[in-house]
Structure formats: structure tokens, C-alpha cells
Amino acid sequence: MRLTSSLLGIFLALAALSNLRQASAEVGDDEGVSFFIPSGHDTATNEDVYDLLRCARALRDEGTKSDGASKAVASAIAAAVATLPPIQLAHTDHTLHQVPERARAYLPAAIDLLARIRSFAIAPPCLDRPGIPTTTAGPYKYLIAANLVNCEAIMPYWILEVLRLGLLLSGNSMVLAGFSQNVANAQGSASADGYLPHISVYESGSKDNTVPWLLVAEQLWGAAGMRTFVVVNGSLTRQMVTDPFSGKYHKQHRIQFLASVRNAALEPLYGAPPGTYDNVVFVNDVFFCAADLFRLTHLKADIACGLDFEVWVGHKKGHMSGITQRNFDQRRRRRRLQSSSGASNAADASTADLTLHTSINQMSDVHLDELVRQMAAEGRIRNAPVKIKYNFYDTWVSRDISGKQFVSDVPYISDRRTRDILSKGMPVPVKCCWNGAVIINAAPLVNGLRFRSGISEKGECDSSECSLLCQDYRRVGATRVVVDPSVRVAYVPWSKSFHGSLSVGVGPRVPWSQVQRSGALQELEAIWNDTKRDMATDCIPLGTRSEEADLEKVRSVDLRLVNYTQMFLEDRRQPSQQPTVPRLCNLLMGPYGVVDYGTAFDDLRFAALGKNTITALTYTANSTVNSLQFTYGSGSGNVTATVHGRPFGNHSSVVFQPGEHITHGVVYYDSDGVIKLVLTTNKQRNTTIGGRTFSTNMLESGKIHQAVATPCPNDLAYAGRFRLIAIAGTSDIRIRSISFLWTKIGGKV
């Protein structure tokens, strides 16, 4: 089937213009500061999302039937991505005719699925000709990583852009061709089978439909041939932590928590052999254009970012909550969705009652609706009494090449050497950035660096985990950091003006070919070389008892004076040792393991400071201790504590008899966490958690550490005189560290 370019273009334009006047007039009905958002989309119900999940799973199941089927399904999905907005359908005719014969059987189902997902999306207007490179930066291996929570509004758009980004990074010729000025000359991978990125998403704590959308994404990305590591309902949530001595509660340190969830998203990299990944693409829950992030990979940087923006209307920040749902012929769209989906009877994706004609009509309908919503938003923006303004967001993390913080308004940076480069829209050398989406050289992470909180007890700035990562990178020699102002992301959908001159400080987007011709890349290299030994940067700490940065305490620090990076790496190589035994028995023994990983936990509130005794223990373990869950009881009944870690591996339970107490404990741990526990009761019953055995050489070499976790372990006079009342520690996908809190039998803490 051939698409008629001129008729389709006329149809889209006439349909959009016929609705523009009515939609533009609605600005008066839009209370608050969301009028600029291209609303009018159908909000997905649970039934809608799970219907999409069934269809995505059916398509993926088709690919599992054989290696040939897997490649055919993946090829069909890549071709379907080439039909998504902003690529004009009139330009996809050539691409669709290049689809291999076997893949064409799956093409209708693939296009239909993507169209149905996109129909629920709030989509900003990306450019169909963004002026990106026409080839990949090289045969690099990427891990796309993200942390998500409570972001269902962005998910239908986000999961498709991540899919498109993965295909661009692999050099897929069909997807690259869609963004090329000359479709016939696009230089993607000839086989469309380049190295496909892996995708790792860690989600925890969501109260909305983020989780079901992620399940859809996992099936879709997998069907496209990408390996996925998607964790939903993860155990890492920011908790209230108890001081074991005062009994007071306080929130877990914000940066410790954020570092732990970022590290959880990067677990596939940390656990992989060297050489598995060259770069990490870390994407926040932002609106972005996949083609823009693809451009960042060509800057040959250790850290590369765009600019991230908030939308302001006067003195109010734009937001997505409370968006009025405007109806643009919703009934017509719903009828088409229902008819083309086959009422979710997609058990066999290759033989469903879909044709290429009906699926492309479905995608055409999505293009039309999206165009109308965007044009209506443009009309409301023009008619608004107060104009929108884009303010730079990530001022806490970003530092210019002199080490000074970015500011939210023009000229954004204070360094005179690079301010003019930024205003021209050329790549700007900086010392740090994150800005909603970032490309990171994976080598320093493979060699031991991690997201972390500041070592504040030794004087390090209590700043963002992203700022500290930049500082760690700089200390180990990874000093090539850049911001490309032509790459822009935002926390709410933007208008078309977003791609133009945002202010006198940032000009319009610059095509990649112009960047190459201008000498900007050579200037970037020169400034990198001139400043690679400059270690001055601003410290912006968290406020005292605050969740936000304290801008009144900004100070300049020299990263050479104290090497906190080396301290961190040494601590990782030599985990926390057993505390020195004081003259009096220490009732808090530990921590044993790695305290920099995971979320902090403690059971003291369940133990009621020792009033409730331990009555049962449930655990999972294999070569490591993966999860622990204690039950505490008194005369009024039992209470089961939170599960710490992730229940994976052999599942076992122990029930303690009345009067039976844990009186002795031994912990085995290494540089990654707790690997074995041996607990002994006053009834001489042993419970071994973790089946790994160790040679004497491993213990003597220091690779494995053994700690007797009982008070006064070297004094036999105290043996059996203490009982365990509660545990504390850190955990994520396993138990990373553990501490034991004891009391004298018959006594109090």
C-alpha cells in the first residue's frame, strides 16, 4: 500500500485548522497555569492499560517462537516506530516498503499497538527534521537507566521515546531514516541489527498507574529485542529511621535515599563483566525528544547533558495536575480504537483482524489528534494575557567551567569564556550537569565509583548525589563534561517556541552539521584540555533540617585538598570493620557490610524497645542473604516487621519456642554486602542463613570478613547473657549491611 503524501497533508491541515479557532478560544476556561499543555487526550483507565499489556505480551510471545520470529517482530516494531509523530506519515512510505517479508506479518499489530499507546499520551511537539547526526557515534554499548515514581501522566509518551532512543542508539536504519533530510541516504545499520541497548528501570512507591504502564513498556521493549531489567514495587522507599539510643524518628537522609535508588537502577552495570557497557543514558521522568539525546552521544564526553526547563506563567510555575480534558471528537477516536484493537483479542499478533491499511489509518488518526491539540495549545498561548517563560531548572547540580553554579535566568552561566558559546547554541564545556537526562561514560562506574552522599562527618559538602558524581569523575580524570543547549528537556510539555531562541542567553537550535562546520567541537576540546586540572567548584549543601539546597551557604571548594573520592573507594574495598570493643559491653554491634548501598531500615519500633521478643524469622538466601523479616510478639499478640531486601532464592522460616532467644550471632560479609548469618539461641539451636562456604584462605586474605556480633565477644563470662532484641541495616535487592541491638536477658536497653 502506498500513502498519498499530498492528500494526507491536506487532510491533516484542513482538519486541524477547522478545530483551531474553537480550541484557541478556550483559554478563558483554563484556570491555573496549565493552558499551554496540549491537552484533550483520553486518560487511560486500568482496563485500557492492561488491555495494552495483553497486546504487547502477545506480540512479544510471537517473537519467542523462533529466532526468525524474534527478528521479524523486532523489525516490525522498528518500522512502527518510524511512523510515530513527529515523523510525517507521508515520509514513511519508503521505510514501510523496506520491511522484510516475514516482518510484514507483524507490522499491522505493531503499528496498532504503538498508535494506541500514543493516543493516551500528552506529547510535546518534537521536530521531524531536528538536524541530528545521520550515523551512530560508534559501536558503543548503552544501558538506558531510570528511576520512576508516580509519573503515569508522562508514561505513554515516555516509554515510546525510550523505545525510539534505543533504536537510534543501535543505528537502526528505519528509525534514522525518519529523521534524515534525505530518506534514501540515511546511513543507519544496514541490517537494522546493531547492538541494542539494555534498559534498566527501578520503580518504588508509586500510588498511580506507573507500574502497569511499566509492565507494558517491559513487554514492548523486550519485543523490540532489548534486554530489560525492570523492577516495579521495589523495596527502596524513603523511610523513617529510629535512633537506637534516643528512640527518636527522623527521615532517611534525602541524598542517601536518592543515591540508593540510582544505584539500584545501575545494578545491571555493577554486576556485569567489564566491557558489557560503554555508556549509561540516565533519563529522569521528563519530556524529551529521542533524537536530541541521540545527538549527545556524538560529543565524546564523560558526561553530556542538554538543558532542562520549567515553564512559568508570571509568578506561577506551570504544572500538569488538574488539566481540563477537552474533547476533540473523542467518540470517533474511541470507536476506531475499539474496532482496530479487536477488543483486545490479540492472542495471535500475526493473524489478528488487522491490516496494514487499518493500522496506518489508526496511526493517522493519532497524528491528526496530536496536531490539533498542539495547535490549540499554541492558540491559547497566543491569546493568554500573561506569556509563558522557560526557566532553567537544575541550578543545584550544574556548574560552569569555572565551577560556579548555573542560574535559572539568562545568561545562565557566569564564566565569560563560555557564555558566548552558550548564546550561539553551541556545545559548552562545563564542570557538572545532570539536567533531566545525561549520557555518562560507564568506565569510572565499572571501576568502583557509585552515586553516594557526602562524607559530611569528615567535612565533605552535603550536596546532591549528582554533584558528587561529577566531583568523583573529575578526581579520577574524567573531566570532559559538556552541555549542548540545542538539546532541551522539560518537566511539562512545551510549545514550538521551545525549539527557537528561548532568550538572549540561548539562541535557536543549531543543526549538528552546522556544529561540525563551525569549529565548535575543536574549541570544546581546547577548553577541556586547558581546564582539566582546574578543581575549583561551588559547594551548595542541603539546608539544616531541610530538603532543599541552602543557597545562603554556597562556598567554593578545591577538590584537590581532600580526596573524598579516594576515601569512598577505600571504604568500598575495606568494608566497615567490627567496632573496637569498649571496656563495657557494647549493646549495638555493627554495622557489618556496606552502608553506602540501599535504604536504611530498623526494627526497633516493632520490638518496642525490647518489650516484644523475637518469635519468628523468615528469610531468603542463596549465595547471599537476600531478605530478612522478623516477627515480634508479646502477651497481646505478634507483629510482623517489614521485609528487608528482596525475597529471592530459597525461602525458609524459623519459629522460636517460648523462652527461646537469639543469644549469639556471626556475620560474614564482603565488599558488596552480607553473605551469611549464623544465629544461635539459648536452646543451642543454630540457624544458618546463606549457604555459601568459605575457605580459610578467603578469610585470611580479607576478601571475606567474619564478625562475632555478640556483645563482649572475647569475654566468655558474658556468653549467653544477652538476647537480640532488633536488627538494623541497609538493603535493596539484598541485605547490604546489618547491625544487632542486644539487651541483657531480663534487663533493659
XYZ file of C-alpha atoms in Angstrom:
749
model
C 0.000 0.000 0.000
C 1.323 3.444 -0.908
C 0.474 6.570 1.034
C -0.557 9.623 -0.942
C 1.588 12.375 0.556
C -0.274 15.390 -0.787
C -3.773 14.139 0.115
C -2.673 13.150 3.600
C -1.027 16.515 4.201
C -4.106 18.401 3.004
C -6.366 16.239 5.152
C -4.295 16.849 8.270
C -4.043 20.577 7.694
C -7.749 21.107 6.957
C -8.854 19.010 9.897
C -6.532 20.849 12.250
C -7.493 24.303 11.023
C -11.197 23.540 11.289
C -10.786 22.951 15.015
C -8.160 25.568 15.817
C -10.484 28.532 16.332
C -12.710 26.709 18.792
C -9.776 25.254 20.741
C -7.907 28.562 20.847
C -10.909 30.321 22.312
C -10.869 28.022 25.319
C -8.038 29.826 27.089
C -10.540 31.623 29.273
C -11.831 28.303 30.600
C -8.395 27.170 31.680
C -7.855 28.139 35.294
C -4.389 27.961 36.792
C -1.214 27.558 34.798
C -1.704 24.564 32.524
C -3.282 26.241 29.491
C -0.116 25.769 27.409
C -0.302 21.960 27.654
C -1.617 20.158 24.529
C -4.476 18.529 26.417
C -7.544 16.770 25.110
C -6.117 13.250 25.269
C -8.031 10.261 26.570
C -6.989 9.363 30.105
C -6.129 5.674 30.250
C -8.103 3.590 32.707
C -6.726 0.480 34.396
C -8.660 -1.581 31.866
C -7.073 0.364 28.998
C -3.545 -0.166 30.291
C -3.984 -3.868 30.994
C -5.533 -4.303 27.550
C -2.373 -2.755 26.093
C -0.325 -5.083 28.281
C -2.113 -8.122 26.833
C -1.447 -6.906 23.292
C 2.213 -6.124 23.996
C 2.687 -9.514 25.631
C 1.038 -11.251 22.673
C 3.409 -9.515 20.274
C 6.408 -10.452 22.403
C 5.192 -14.053 22.660
C 5.142 -14.230 18.869
C 8.816 -13.365 18.885
C 9.669 -16.210 21.254
C 8.560 -18.898 18.797
C 11.856 -18.893 16.911
C 14.928 -16.791 16.277
C 13.497 -15.765 12.922
C 10.216 -14.719 14.513
C 12.090 -12.697 17.128
C 13.921 -10.728 14.453
C 10.737 -10.283 12.436
C 8.774 -8.891 15.393
C 11.652 -6.572 16.320
C 11.882 -5.340 12.735
C 8.129 -4.707 12.634
C 8.292 -2.667 15.836
C 11.200 -0.606 14.477
C 9.188 0.128 11.339
C 6.201 1.062 13.501
C 8.361 3.494 15.479
C 9.232 5.151 12.172
C 5.532 6.043 11.798
C 5.199 7.791 15.178
C 4.949 11.576 15.404
C 6.772 13.803 14.709
C 7.745 11.824 11.585
C 5.203 12.648 8.908
C 3.384 9.603 7.622
C 3.924 10.816 4.084
C 7.665 10.225 4.594
C 7.316 6.657 5.863
C 6.128 5.040 2.644
C 9.669 4.172 1.565
C 10.515 2.809 5.021
C 7.488 0.529 5.192
C 8.295 -0.933 1.802
C 11.783 -1.874 3.045
C 10.399 -4.066 5.840
C 11.461 -7.710 5.341
C 8.726 -10.008 4.080
C 8.435 -12.040 7.272
C 8.223 -8.910 9.435
C 5.282 -7.560 7.416
C 3.031 -10.145 9.016
C 3.575 -8.425 12.373
C 3.597 -4.851 11.093
C -0.157 -4.136 11.469
C -0.173 -5.305 15.097
C 2.994 -3.322 15.866
C 1.687 -0.081 14.350
C -1.690 -0.546 16.023
C -0.125 -1.119 19.453
C 2.101 1.956 19.217
C -0.789 4.068 17.947
C -2.985 3.008 20.839
C -0.268 3.809 23.385
C 0.376 7.185 21.750
C -3.332 8.031 21.762
C -3.130 8.297 25.563
C -0.014 10.482 25.503
C 0.394 14.154 26.262
C 3.006 14.877 23.619
C 5.116 17.996 23.100
C 5.970 18.967 19.519
C 9.348 17.445 18.669
C 10.921 18.312 15.323
C 10.594 15.929 12.399
C 13.840 17.331 10.982
C 15.933 18.005 14.115
C 19.259 18.167 12.315
C 20.848 15.243 14.139
C 23.831 13.113 13.036
C 22.963 10.562 10.377
C 25.128 7.806 11.874
C 25.814 6.429 15.326
C 28.791 7.739 17.305
C 30.405 4.307 17.125
C 29.848 0.669 18.078
C 29.104 1.596 21.682
C 27.065 -0.425 24.148
C 24.497 1.518 26.134
C 22.493 0.982 29.290
C 19.423 3.224 29.450
C 18.533 3.732 33.125
C 15.762 5.500 35.012
C 14.103 5.875 38.394
C 10.351 6.389 38.253
C 7.637 7.051 40.820
C 4.106 8.427 40.441
C 4.505 9.608 36.844
C 1.667 7.926 34.940
C 0.833 11.181 33.115
C 4.125 11.043 31.240
C 4.348 7.284 30.728
C 2.541 6.762 27.367
C 4.842 9.324 25.757
C 7.978 8.412 27.721
C 8.030 4.677 27.039
C 7.734 5.242 23.278
C 10.523 7.836 23.251
C 12.757 5.450 25.219
C 11.973 2.796 22.605
C 12.837 5.231 19.808
C 16.027 6.268 21.611
C 17.134 2.652 21.953
C 16.648 2.050 18.238
C 18.535 5.234 17.345
C 21.440 4.245 19.584
C 21.595 0.867 17.853
C 21.827 2.567 14.455
C 18.502 1.217 13.201
C 18.290 2.399 9.598
C 14.489 2.650 9.508
C 14.320 4.941 12.533
C 17.326 7.024 11.490
C 15.819 7.442 8.030
C 12.740 9.062 9.506
C 14.812 11.975 10.809
C 17.005 12.331 7.731
C 16.645 15.187 5.279
C 17.162 12.644 2.535
C 15.391 9.402 3.433
C 17.123 7.430 0.721
C 20.571 8.393 2.010
C 20.124 7.689 5.728
C 23.198 5.813 6.921
C 21.860 3.554 9.642
C 22.830 -0.023 10.252
C 22.127 -1.862 7.039
C 20.719 -4.841 8.865
C 18.951 -2.754 11.497
C 20.512 -5.216 13.938
C 23.190 -3.137 15.674
C 23.880 -3.596 19.366
C 20.578 -2.870 21.075
C 20.796 -1.030 24.398
C 19.690 -2.656 27.609
C 17.079 -0.828 29.684
C 17.008 -0.731 33.483
C 14.168 0.956 35.374
C 13.778 0.961 39.140
C 10.346 1.963 40.444
C 9.187 2.055 44.046
C 6.430 3.712 45.995
C 4.057 4.645 43.145
C 0.403 5.166 44.041
C -0.850 5.707 40.484
C -0.707 3.668 37.253
C 3.047 3.974 36.768
C 3.542 0.260 37.488
C 1.078 -1.115 34.896
C 2.496 1.256 32.296
C 5.979 -0.062 33.099
C 4.735 -3.606 32.594
C 3.537 -2.560 29.131
C 6.929 -0.974 28.475
C 8.804 -4.092 29.576
C 6.894 -6.249 27.095
C 7.219 -3.705 24.280
C 10.936 -3.078 24.759
C 11.546 -6.807 25.035
C 9.609 -7.492 21.837
C 11.816 -4.897 20.119
C 14.849 -7.008 21.044
C 16.124 -5.006 24.005
C 17.134 -6.732 27.212
C 15.233 -5.231 30.130
C 15.759 -5.020 33.881
C 12.502 -3.552 35.142
C 11.882 -3.542 38.890
C 8.395 -2.480 39.982
C 7.199 -2.050 43.551
C 10.818 -2.046 44.668
C 11.661 -2.199 48.347
C 13.586 1.087 48.318
C 11.327 3.766 49.738
C 12.358 6.659 51.898
C 11.672 5.567 55.438
C 11.510 6.924 58.942
C 14.615 5.743 60.784
C 14.892 5.304 64.540
C 17.890 6.374 66.578
C 18.517 3.176 68.607
C 19.665 5.175 71.633
C 17.209 8.083 71.790
C 14.297 6.252 70.175
C 13.536 9.369 68.097
C 12.349 9.097 64.491
C 13.736 11.050 61.572
C 13.526 10.818 57.794
C 16.249 8.964 55.998
C 18.780 11.430 54.589
C 17.433 12.608 51.255
C 20.673 12.168 49.310
C 21.377 8.747 50.804
C 17.987 7.626 49.533
C 18.377 9.180 46.069
C 21.844 7.652 45.719
C 20.487 4.238 46.681
C 17.713 4.253 44.059
C 20.070 5.497 41.341
C 22.490 2.711 42.223
C 19.598 0.242 42.134
C 18.870 1.301 38.537
C 22.531 0.690 37.684
C 22.728 -2.781 39.262
C 22.880 -4.428 35.787
C 26.069 -2.451 35.119
C 27.613 -3.075 38.530
C 27.020 -6.800 38.249
C 28.170 -7.162 34.635
C 31.636 -8.155 33.402
C 33.873 -5.256 32.285
C 33.159 -4.265 28.692
C 29.439 -5.008 28.859
C 28.547 -1.305 28.715
C 30.405 1.722 27.360
C 27.909 4.412 28.321
C 24.896 4.973 30.542
C 21.934 7.066 29.392
C 20.162 8.173 32.574
C 16.741 9.682 31.872
C 14.523 11.289 34.501
C 10.735 11.441 34.251
C 10.948 14.313 31.767
C 9.517 15.132 28.369
C 12.330 14.687 25.848
C 12.860 14.053 22.157
C 14.794 10.852 21.497
C 16.627 12.361 18.539
C 18.064 15.063 20.810
C 19.539 12.603 23.307
C 20.973 10.628 20.381
C 22.850 13.799 19.424
C 24.547 13.931 22.846
C 26.332 10.636 22.176
C 28.429 12.304 19.459
C 30.106 14.790 21.813
C 32.676 12.224 23.056
C 32.262 13.407 26.631
C 32.484 11.722 30.012
C 29.253 13.479 30.989
C 26.966 15.107 28.402
C 23.663 16.880 29.036
C 21.204 19.239 27.450
C 19.287 21.944 29.300
C 16.200 21.258 31.399
C 13.445 23.810 31.837
C 10.401 24.630 33.891
C 7.536 26.657 32.458
C 6.498 29.774 34.341
C 3.397 31.883 33.808
C 4.025 35.138 35.599
C 4.971 34.179 39.155
C 3.400 30.725 38.964
C 5.097 27.529 37.889
C 3.358 25.541 35.172
C 2.123 22.122 36.166
C 0.256 19.120 34.782
C -2.109 18.456 37.665
C -5.767 19.357 37.229
C -5.628 19.539 33.431
C -9.064 20.071 31.917
C -9.788 17.270 29.469
C -11.002 18.819 26.232
C -12.919 16.595 23.868
C -11.893 16.642 20.243
C -14.303 14.166 18.708
C -13.457 11.630 21.408
C -16.232 9.294 20.331
C -14.802 8.948 16.843
C -11.372 8.090 18.227
C -12.736 5.594 20.747
C -14.725 3.840 18.043
C -11.635 3.493 15.908
C -9.538 2.307 18.848
C -12.071 -0.372 19.685
C -12.515 -1.554 16.129
C -8.825 -1.688 15.299
C -7.809 -3.370 18.547
C -10.134 -6.284 18.000
C -11.444 -5.774 21.549
C -8.074 -6.971 22.869
C -8.317 -10.343 21.116
C -4.668 -10.276 20.124
C -3.737 -13.785 21.118
C -2.000 -14.244 17.795
C -0.458 -10.941 16.782
C 0.411 -12.138 13.284
C -3.116 -13.221 12.341
C -5.303 -10.710 14.196
C -8.057 -8.936 12.254
C -5.754 -6.071 11.353
C -4.432 -4.962 8.009
C -1.678 -2.535 7.193
C -4.351 -0.191 5.889
C -6.389 -0.142 9.119
C -3.335 0.174 11.351
C -1.954 3.102 9.363
C -5.366 4.725 9.494
C -5.194 4.315 13.256
C -1.758 5.962 13.345
C -3.011 8.707 11.009
C -5.817 9.413 13.455
C -3.260 9.750 16.256
C -1.184 12.173 14.157
C -4.247 14.274 13.471
C -5.456 14.414 17.073
C -1.977 15.256 18.323
C -1.520 18.008 15.764
C -4.852 19.568 16.663
C -4.086 19.514 20.388
C -0.701 21.129 19.812
C -2.118 23.806 17.513
C -4.890 24.514 20.006
C -2.291 24.944 22.738
C -0.379 27.369 20.511
C -3.584 29.345 20.083
C -4.177 29.507 23.824
C -0.596 30.654 24.345
C -1.050 33.484 21.831
C -4.306 34.580 23.482
C -3.051 34.341 27.058
C -2.774 37.678 28.904
C 0.494 36.502 30.516
C 3.078 34.839 28.305
C 4.902 31.685 29.278
C 8.595 31.730 30.106
C 11.133 28.919 30.192
C 13.447 28.944 33.231
C 16.468 26.680 33.578
C 15.823 24.138 36.330
C 18.848 22.180 37.588
C 20.754 25.010 39.261
C 21.665 22.860 42.283
C 23.800 20.466 40.228
C 25.037 22.352 37.161
C 28.393 24.183 37.282
C 30.009 26.198 34.514
C 33.631 25.641 33.532
C 34.824 27.963 36.316
C 32.900 25.883 38.866
C 30.162 28.443 39.511
C 26.542 27.371 39.719
C 24.108 27.962 36.864
C 21.250 30.392 37.462
C 17.665 29.956 36.298
C 17.539 33.050 34.095
C 19.801 34.463 31.393
C 22.692 34.352 30.898
C 22.586 31.057 32.919
C 26.362 30.939 33.447
C 28.854 33.472 34.786
C 32.026 32.257 33.051
C 32.862 34.819 30.378
C 34.887 32.374 28.282
C 31.892 30.166 27.593
C 28.877 32.480 27.903
C 29.120 33.498 24.253
C 29.342 29.846 23.176
C 26.080 29.155 25.005
C 24.316 32.125 23.429
C 25.230 30.794 19.973
C 23.678 27.417 20.786
C 26.981 25.544 20.567
C 28.166 22.784 22.947
C 29.507 24.374 26.136
C 32.265 22.875 28.332
C 31.171 22.762 31.981
C 32.237 21.064 35.212
C 28.960 19.401 36.095
C 25.455 18.799 34.788
C 22.521 16.424 35.054
C 19.630 18.435 33.661
C 16.975 15.745 33.424
C 18.866 13.462 31.040
C 22.555 12.640 30.791
C 24.996 10.435 28.869
C 27.692 9.064 31.204
C 30.948 7.274 30.424
C 30.491 3.949 32.208
C 34.199 3.240 32.842
C 34.527 5.088 36.192
C 31.405 3.305 37.447
C 32.787 -0.050 36.354
C 35.969 0.828 38.261
C 34.135 1.410 41.530
C 32.505 4.836 41.603
C 28.899 4.970 42.741
C 26.206 7.501 43.427
C 26.687 8.447 47.071
C 26.021 11.021 49.741
C 28.704 13.333 51.069
C 31.126 12.189 53.753
C 29.918 15.073 55.885
C 31.430 13.739 59.113
C 34.842 14.345 57.516
C 33.939 17.757 56.121
C 32.670 16.976 52.613
C 29.887 19.118 51.174
C 26.441 17.632 51.848
C 25.356 18.165 48.251
C 23.438 16.318 45.546
C 24.431 12.781 44.604
C 24.765 14.030 41.007
C 27.128 16.850 42.031
C 29.239 14.377 43.976
C 29.378 12.067 40.950
C 30.761 14.944 38.850
C 33.372 15.646 41.526
C 34.340 11.981 41.739
C 34.621 11.811 37.944
C 36.834 14.886 37.904
C 39.165 13.488 40.566
C 39.682 10.256 38.593
C 40.435 12.176 35.392
C 37.045 12.004 33.633
C 36.899 15.774 33.095
C 35.160 16.025 29.701
C 31.753 17.445 30.667
C 29.507 19.327 28.238
C 26.090 20.933 27.890
C 24.550 21.090 24.415
C 21.927 23.889 24.515
C 20.290 22.526 21.372
C 19.197 19.526 23.445
C 16.265 20.567 25.616
C 14.015 18.675 28.009
C 11.213 19.895 30.257
C 9.037 18.802 33.146
C 5.830 19.737 31.330
C 5.116 19.699 27.571
C 6.464 22.662 25.642
C 5.278 24.682 22.662
C 7.027 25.053 19.304
C 8.820 28.179 20.539
C 10.857 25.851 22.758
C 12.991 24.959 19.730
C 13.728 28.598 18.911
C 15.509 31.378 20.792
C 14.494 30.993 24.420
C 16.111 34.287 25.391
C 19.093 36.449 24.636
C 21.122 33.828 26.528
C 20.233 30.804 24.383
C 19.730 31.002 20.655
C 17.727 28.644 18.432
C 18.671 25.016 17.956
C 21.744 24.530 15.815
C 21.793 21.596 13.340
C 24.558 19.085 14.005
C 26.081 19.645 10.573
C 26.496 23.340 11.425
C 28.126 22.449 14.748
C 30.647 20.310 12.867
C 31.421 23.045 10.317
C 31.682 25.863 12.870
C 34.774 24.635 14.698
C 32.782 24.403 17.949
C 33.931 20.837 18.593
C 37.581 21.833 18.257
C 37.012 24.758 20.634
C 35.333 22.373 23.066
C 38.383 20.089 23.020
C 40.729 23.034 23.569
C 38.859 24.309 26.631
C 38.640 20.795 28.055
C 42.428 20.471 27.773
C 43.050 23.920 29.280
C 40.825 23.285 32.319
C 41.285 19.590 33.087
C 43.450 20.352 36.144
C 41.149 23.081 37.461
C 39.468 21.588 40.554
C 37.560 24.606 41.903
C 33.803 24.199 42.200
C 30.900 25.581 44.201
C 29.554 23.616 47.156
C 25.797 24.043 47.635
C 24.784 21.979 50.678
C 21.388 20.867 51.866
C 19.927 23.211 54.418
C 19.992 22.211 58.072
C 16.909 20.070 58.736
C 15.799 20.911 55.194
C 15.012 19.045 51.985
C 16.300 21.850 49.763
C 19.645 23.422 48.928
C 20.828 26.222 51.200
C 21.739 28.983 48.756
C 22.971 31.147 51.631
C 25.832 28.737 52.314
C 27.359 28.471 48.846
C 31.127 28.269 49.056
C 33.970 27.451 46.702
C 35.939 24.270 47.344
C 39.120 22.868 45.830
C 38.677 19.183 45.048
C 42.426 18.605 45.413
C 42.603 19.492 49.102
C 40.809 16.404 50.433
C 40.323 13.387 48.188
C 36.900 12.181 49.315
C 36.692 10.051 46.188
C 39.683 8.017 47.339
C 38.163 7.735 50.822
C 34.980 6.328 49.323
C 36.837 3.849 47.116
C 38.984 2.671 50.022
C 35.902 2.208 52.190
C 34.358 0.070 49.439
C 37.480 -2.069 49.208
C 37.715 -2.374 53.003
C 34.170 -2.658 54.383
C 33.294 -1.451 57.864
C 35.185 -3.473 60.431
C 33.828 -4.627 63.760
C 33.889 -1.655 66.162
C 36.562 -1.626 68.829
C 35.184 -3.354 71.929
C 34.923 -0.866 74.803
C 35.565 -1.790 78.400
C 31.799 -2.040 78.918
C 29.879 -4.336 76.595
C 28.586 -2.523 73.522
C 24.905 -3.370 73.038
C 24.858 -2.071 69.432
C 27.071 -4.311 67.310
C 27.799 -3.281 63.743
C 27.380 -2.188 61.074
C 28.783 -5.161 59.184
C 28.787 -4.893 55.397
C 28.437 -1.934 53.026
C 26.468 1.019 54.390
C 26.683 3.080 51.172
C 24.197 0.848 49.347
C 20.496 0.559 49.882
C 17.880 2.092 52.100
C 18.323 2.228 55.867
C 15.972 0.115 57.988
C 15.484 -0.803 61.611
C 13.069 -2.985 63.587
C 13.264 -1.192 66.920
C 9.704 0.129 66.719
C 8.388 -3.401 66.124
C 10.410 -4.657 69.081
C 9.003 -1.842 71.249
C 12.495 -1.263 72.685
C 12.716 -4.901 73.743
C 9.243 -5.328 75.198
C 8.290 -7.515 72.218
C 10.562 -10.533 71.856
C 11.554 -12.219 68.597
C 9.120 -15.076 67.929
C 9.853 -15.988 64.284
C 12.202 -15.304 61.392
C 11.535 -15.632 57.656
C 14.387 -15.285 55.186
C 15.541 -15.949 51.621
C 19.118 -16.645 50.644
C 21.345 -18.337 48.133
C 24.984 -17.287 47.905
C 23.999 -14.054 49.673
C 21.459 -13.037 52.296
C 18.666 -11.607 50.169
C 15.864 -10.825 52.628
C 15.058 -10.906 56.337
C 11.731 -10.500 58.119
C 11.376 -10.852 61.892
C 8.159 -11.323 63.856
C 7.952 -9.802 67.327
C 5.468 -10.833 69.991
C 4.158 -10.130 73.464
C 1.171 -11.162 75.526
C -1.085 -9.050 73.289
C -0.081 -10.849 70.077
C 2.508 -10.833 67.298
C 3.542 -8.085 64.891
C 5.474 -8.817 61.699
C 8.143 -6.315 60.709
C 8.822 -5.025 57.210
C 10.603 -7.286 54.719
C 14.170 -6.042 54.336
C 15.801 -6.790 50.972
C 14.108 -8.649 48.139
C 12.628 -12.140 48.708
C 14.619 -14.116 46.138
C 16.174 -17.542 46.500
C 15.466 -20.358 48.925
C 12.631 -19.402 51.275
C 12.798 -20.589 54.914
C 11.187 -19.829 58.260
C 12.139 -20.392 61.894
C 9.677 -20.275 64.802
C 11.194 -19.746 68.241
C 9.792 -21.510 71.289
C 8.518 -19.586 74.323
C 11.567 -18.525 76.317
C 13.920 -19.137 73.378
C 16.129 -16.169 72.450
C 18.910 -15.475 69.955
C 22.000 -15.152 72.140
C 24.854 -15.351 69.637
C 25.418 -14.132 66.094
C 28.154 -14.375 63.470
C 28.136 -12.275 60.288
C 30.075 -12.981 57.089
C 30.313 -10.115 54.602
C 32.354 -8.767 51.715
C 32.629 -5.523 49.740
C 29.111 -5.945 48.323
C 27.130 -6.869 51.420
C 26.120 -9.596 53.859
C 26.617 -13.118 52.522
C 25.945 -15.342 55.535
C 24.495 -15.225 59.061
C 24.759 -17.842 61.808
C 22.365 -17.284 64.717
C 22.387 -19.390 67.905
C 19.720 -19.490 70.596
C 19.864 -20.233 74.316
C 18.402 -23.649 73.399
C 21.615 -24.328 71.415
C 19.696 -24.225 68.126
C 21.655 -22.882 65.139
C 20.102 -21.129 62.143
C 22.387 -20.628 59.141
C 21.200 -18.084 56.561
C 23.113 -18.267 53.277
C 24.577 -21.496 52.006
C 27.954 -20.249 50.872
C 31.079 -21.873 52.345
C 34.438 -20.135 52.691
C 37.967 -21.410 52.674
C 40.493 -20.356 55.282
C 42.409 -18.563 52.533
C 39.412 -16.396 51.658
C 39.022 -15.332 55.282
C 42.741 -14.765 55.765
C 43.069 -12.771 52.538
C 40.431 -10.292 53.686
C 38.098 -10.958 50.766
C 35.553 -12.329 53.221
C 35.143 -10.788 56.667
C 33.874 -12.639 59.719
C 32.484 -10.819 62.745
C 31.149 -12.137 66.027
C 28.217 -9.790 66.541
C 27.528 -10.555 70.200
C 28.379 -8.027 72.972
C 31.840 -8.560 74.511
C 32.574 -11.431 72.095
C 36.023 -12.113 73.561
C 34.855 -12.398 77.164
C 33.411 -15.827 77.928
C 31.994 -14.507 81.201
C 29.321 -12.713 79.166
C 28.436 -15.611 76.854
C 24.703 -16.255 76.784
C 23.857 -13.219 78.922
C 22.408 -11.107 76.089
C 19.447 -11.574 73.794
C 18.897 -9.991 70.408
C 16.009 -7.515 70.507
C 16.140 -5.952 66.994
C 18.166 -5.550 63.815
C 19.015 -2.527 61.671
C 20.945 -2.039 58.466
C 20.676 -1.188 54.782
C 19.100 -3.178 51.961
C 17.997 -3.002 48.359
C 17.889 -6.169 46.277
C 19.714 -7.894 49.155
C 20.944 -7.204 52.672
C 23.870 -4.816 52.274
C 24.729 -4.212 55.931
C 23.391 -5.292 59.297
C 23.636 -4.224 62.941
C 22.388 -6.084 66.020
C 20.847 -4.433 69.076
C 21.114 -6.518 72.249
C 19.925 -6.319 75.834
C 20.785 -8.259 78.951
C 18.438 -11.173 79.465
C 15.864 -9.894 81.922
C 17.204 -6.345 81.601
C 16.520 -3.199 79.587
C 18.453 -1.331 76.907
